[in-house]
Every structure is written in structure tokens, then in C-alpha cells.
Short mmCIF file of C-alpha atoms and ligand atoms in Angstrom, two decimals:
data_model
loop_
_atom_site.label_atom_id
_atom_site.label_comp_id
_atom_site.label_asym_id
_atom_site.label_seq_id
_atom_site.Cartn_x
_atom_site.Cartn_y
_atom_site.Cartn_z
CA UNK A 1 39.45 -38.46 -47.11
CA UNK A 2 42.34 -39.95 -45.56
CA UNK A 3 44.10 -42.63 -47.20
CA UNK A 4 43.28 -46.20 -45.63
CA UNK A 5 46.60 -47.43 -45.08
CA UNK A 6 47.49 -44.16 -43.43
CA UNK A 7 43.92 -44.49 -41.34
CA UNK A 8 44.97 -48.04 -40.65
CA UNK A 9 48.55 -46.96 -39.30
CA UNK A 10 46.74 -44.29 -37.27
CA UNK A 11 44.41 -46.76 -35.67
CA UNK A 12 47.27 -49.28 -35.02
CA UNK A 13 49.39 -46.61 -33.07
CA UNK A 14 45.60 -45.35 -31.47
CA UNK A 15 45.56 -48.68 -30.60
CA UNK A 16 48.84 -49.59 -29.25
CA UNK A 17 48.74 -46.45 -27.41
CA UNK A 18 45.83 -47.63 -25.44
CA UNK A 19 47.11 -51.10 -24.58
CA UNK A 20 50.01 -48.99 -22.98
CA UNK A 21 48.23 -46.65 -21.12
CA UNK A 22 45.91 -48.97 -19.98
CA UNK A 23 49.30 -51.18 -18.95
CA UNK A 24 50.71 -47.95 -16.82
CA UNK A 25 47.05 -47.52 -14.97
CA UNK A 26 46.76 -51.11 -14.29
CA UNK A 27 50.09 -51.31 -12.47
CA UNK A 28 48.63 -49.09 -9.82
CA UNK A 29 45.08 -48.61 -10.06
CA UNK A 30 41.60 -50.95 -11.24
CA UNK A 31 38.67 -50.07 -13.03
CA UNK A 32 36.00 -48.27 -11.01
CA UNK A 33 32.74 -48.32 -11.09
CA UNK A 34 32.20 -45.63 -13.12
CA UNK A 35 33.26 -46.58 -16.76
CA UNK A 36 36.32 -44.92 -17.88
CA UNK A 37 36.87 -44.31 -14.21
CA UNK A 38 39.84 -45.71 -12.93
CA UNK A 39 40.48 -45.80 -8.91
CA UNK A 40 44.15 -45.59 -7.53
CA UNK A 41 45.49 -48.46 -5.07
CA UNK A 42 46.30 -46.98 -1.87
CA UNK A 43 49.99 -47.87 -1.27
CA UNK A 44 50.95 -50.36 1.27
CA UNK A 45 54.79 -50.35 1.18
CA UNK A 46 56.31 -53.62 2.14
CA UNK A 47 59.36 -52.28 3.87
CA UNK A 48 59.31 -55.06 6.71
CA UNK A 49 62.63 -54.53 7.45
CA UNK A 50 61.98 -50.57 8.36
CA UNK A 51 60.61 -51.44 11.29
CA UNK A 52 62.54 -48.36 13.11
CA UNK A 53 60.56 -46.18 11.09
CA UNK A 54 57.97 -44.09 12.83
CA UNK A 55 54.71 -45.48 11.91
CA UNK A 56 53.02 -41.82 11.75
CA UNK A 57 56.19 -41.12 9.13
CA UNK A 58 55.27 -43.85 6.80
CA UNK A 59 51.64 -42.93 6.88
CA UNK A 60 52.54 -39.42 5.72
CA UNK A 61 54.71 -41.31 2.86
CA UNK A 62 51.76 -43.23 1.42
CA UNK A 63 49.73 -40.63 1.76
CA UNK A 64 51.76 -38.15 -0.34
CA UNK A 65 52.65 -41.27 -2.85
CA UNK A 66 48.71 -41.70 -3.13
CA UNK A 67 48.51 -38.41 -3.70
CA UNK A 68 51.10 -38.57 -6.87
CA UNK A 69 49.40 -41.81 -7.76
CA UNK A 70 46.09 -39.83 -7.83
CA UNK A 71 47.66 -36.98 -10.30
CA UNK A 72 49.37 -39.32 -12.82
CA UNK A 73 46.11 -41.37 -12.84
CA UNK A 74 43.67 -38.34 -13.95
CA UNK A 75 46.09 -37.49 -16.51
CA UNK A 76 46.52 -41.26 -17.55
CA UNK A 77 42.80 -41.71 -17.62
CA UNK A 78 41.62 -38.51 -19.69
CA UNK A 79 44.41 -38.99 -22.37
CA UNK A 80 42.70 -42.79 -22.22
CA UNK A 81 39.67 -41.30 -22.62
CA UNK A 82 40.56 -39.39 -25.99
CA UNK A 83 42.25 -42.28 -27.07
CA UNK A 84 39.17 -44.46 -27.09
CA UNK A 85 36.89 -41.55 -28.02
CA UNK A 86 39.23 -42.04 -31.30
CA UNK A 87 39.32 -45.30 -32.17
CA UNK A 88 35.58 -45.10 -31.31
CA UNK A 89 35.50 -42.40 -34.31
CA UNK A 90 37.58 -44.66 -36.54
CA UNK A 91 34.77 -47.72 -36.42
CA UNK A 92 31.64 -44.82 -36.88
CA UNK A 93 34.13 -43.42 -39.75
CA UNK A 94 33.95 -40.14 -38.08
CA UNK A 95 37.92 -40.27 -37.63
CA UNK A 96 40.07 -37.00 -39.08
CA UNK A 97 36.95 -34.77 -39.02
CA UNK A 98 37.24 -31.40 -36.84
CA UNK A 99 34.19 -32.08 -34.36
CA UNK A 100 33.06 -28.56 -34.26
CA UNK A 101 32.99 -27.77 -37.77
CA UNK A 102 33.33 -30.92 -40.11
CA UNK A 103 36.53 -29.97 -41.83
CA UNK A 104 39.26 -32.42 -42.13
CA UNK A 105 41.93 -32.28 -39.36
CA UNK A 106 45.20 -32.45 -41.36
CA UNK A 107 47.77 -35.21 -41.57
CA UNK A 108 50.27 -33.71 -39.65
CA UNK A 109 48.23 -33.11 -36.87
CA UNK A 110 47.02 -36.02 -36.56
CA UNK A 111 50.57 -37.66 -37.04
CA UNK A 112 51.56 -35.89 -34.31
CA UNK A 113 48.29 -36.75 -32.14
CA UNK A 114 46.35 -39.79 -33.58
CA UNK A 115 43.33 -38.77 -31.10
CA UNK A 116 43.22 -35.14 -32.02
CA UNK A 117 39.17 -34.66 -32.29
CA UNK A 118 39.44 -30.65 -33.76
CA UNK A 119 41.02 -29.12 -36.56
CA UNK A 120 44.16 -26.66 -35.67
CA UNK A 121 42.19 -23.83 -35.20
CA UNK A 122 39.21 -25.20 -33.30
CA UNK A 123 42.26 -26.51 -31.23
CA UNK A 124 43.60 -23.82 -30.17
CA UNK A 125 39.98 -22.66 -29.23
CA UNK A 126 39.38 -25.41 -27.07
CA UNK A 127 42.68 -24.99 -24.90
ZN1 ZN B 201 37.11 -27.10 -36.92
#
């Protein structure tokens, strides 16, 4: 069993990890509709004073910035995901425990990732 002042430093970081990541997705996307979904903003830039820019050129900017929005969102959102999915574990006191087989995930591991969900070698399994 972990130790519960290690468990509660473990949910802290869990937790300030999610306050941050949900920080980085608000600044350019909102919740969907879907939970856990988030939906990028399309990108208006507000160069007003690039008005010599070719409007078809500035389309294909926001496009391909939508685009990168799109990417850093997904990966945003699923490590989101896991994070919740852990401190979800920590309040059913299912934290630490290897979801496919029930054996403790170790310290270290989850020092190094407080929302690792599988012990090391169920990890490496699962990638
Ligand atoms: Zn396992």
C-alpha cells in the first residue's frame, strides 16, 4: 500500500497537473459537447494592419494554425483524460494498482508518471 503522504503528494501534483492542462486547452479551445471532448477555436488573427496581405494567404495561415491547434489539443486532451482517470482512481482507492493484473505499480513509476494506470510490464504491453 502506498504511504498516504506519498498518495497525497501524488494526488496534489495529479491535481496541479490538471489545473494546467486544462489552463493550456482553455487558452485556445472550450469544452464540447462530448465530455472530455474539447473543440479547438478556429483562429481569427487580428492583424488589421496587414491589410496588403492576400486574403486567400491568410486563410491558408489559419487554416494550417487550426490544424496545429487541432494536434496539440488531442494530445492535451488524452493526457487530460489519464490525468482525471487518476485522480478518479485515487477517490475509489484504486490508485497505484496495475489495471490489468492488480499488482502494485511501483513508486518510481509512478513518481515519474502520477497517472500511470499499469504496472511496468503491462506498460510496455500496452504501447
Ligand atoms: Zn500488471
Amino acid at each position: 500500500m502506498l504511504n498516504p503522504e506519498i498518495l497525497v503528494e501524488l494526488k496534489n501534483s495529479l491535481q496541479e497537473e490538471h489545473d494546467k492542462l486544462v489552463g493550456e486547452l482553455t487558452a485556445f479551445a472550450k469544452p464540447g459537447l462530448v465530455k472530455d471532448d474539447w473543440v479547438s477555436k478556429f483562429p481569427k488573427f487580428e492583424s488589421e494592419e496587414n491589410y496588403s496581405h492576400a486574403q486567400k494567404e491568410e486563410e491558408a495561415d489559419e487554416v494550417e494554425e487550426y490544424e496545429a491547434r487541432l494536434a496539440t489539443e488531442h494530445s492535451l486532451e488524452s493526457r487530460l483524460l489519464e490525468v482525471k482517470n487518476a485522480l478518479e482512481r485515487v477517490r475509489t482507492s484504486q490508485y497505484g494498482i496495475c489495471r490489468k493484473c492488480g499488482k502494485e505499480i511501483s513508486l518510481d513509476r509512478l513518481k515519474a508518471n502520477p497517472a500511470a494506470e499499469y504496472h511496468v510490464e503491462h506498460q510496455s504491453q500496452n504501447i
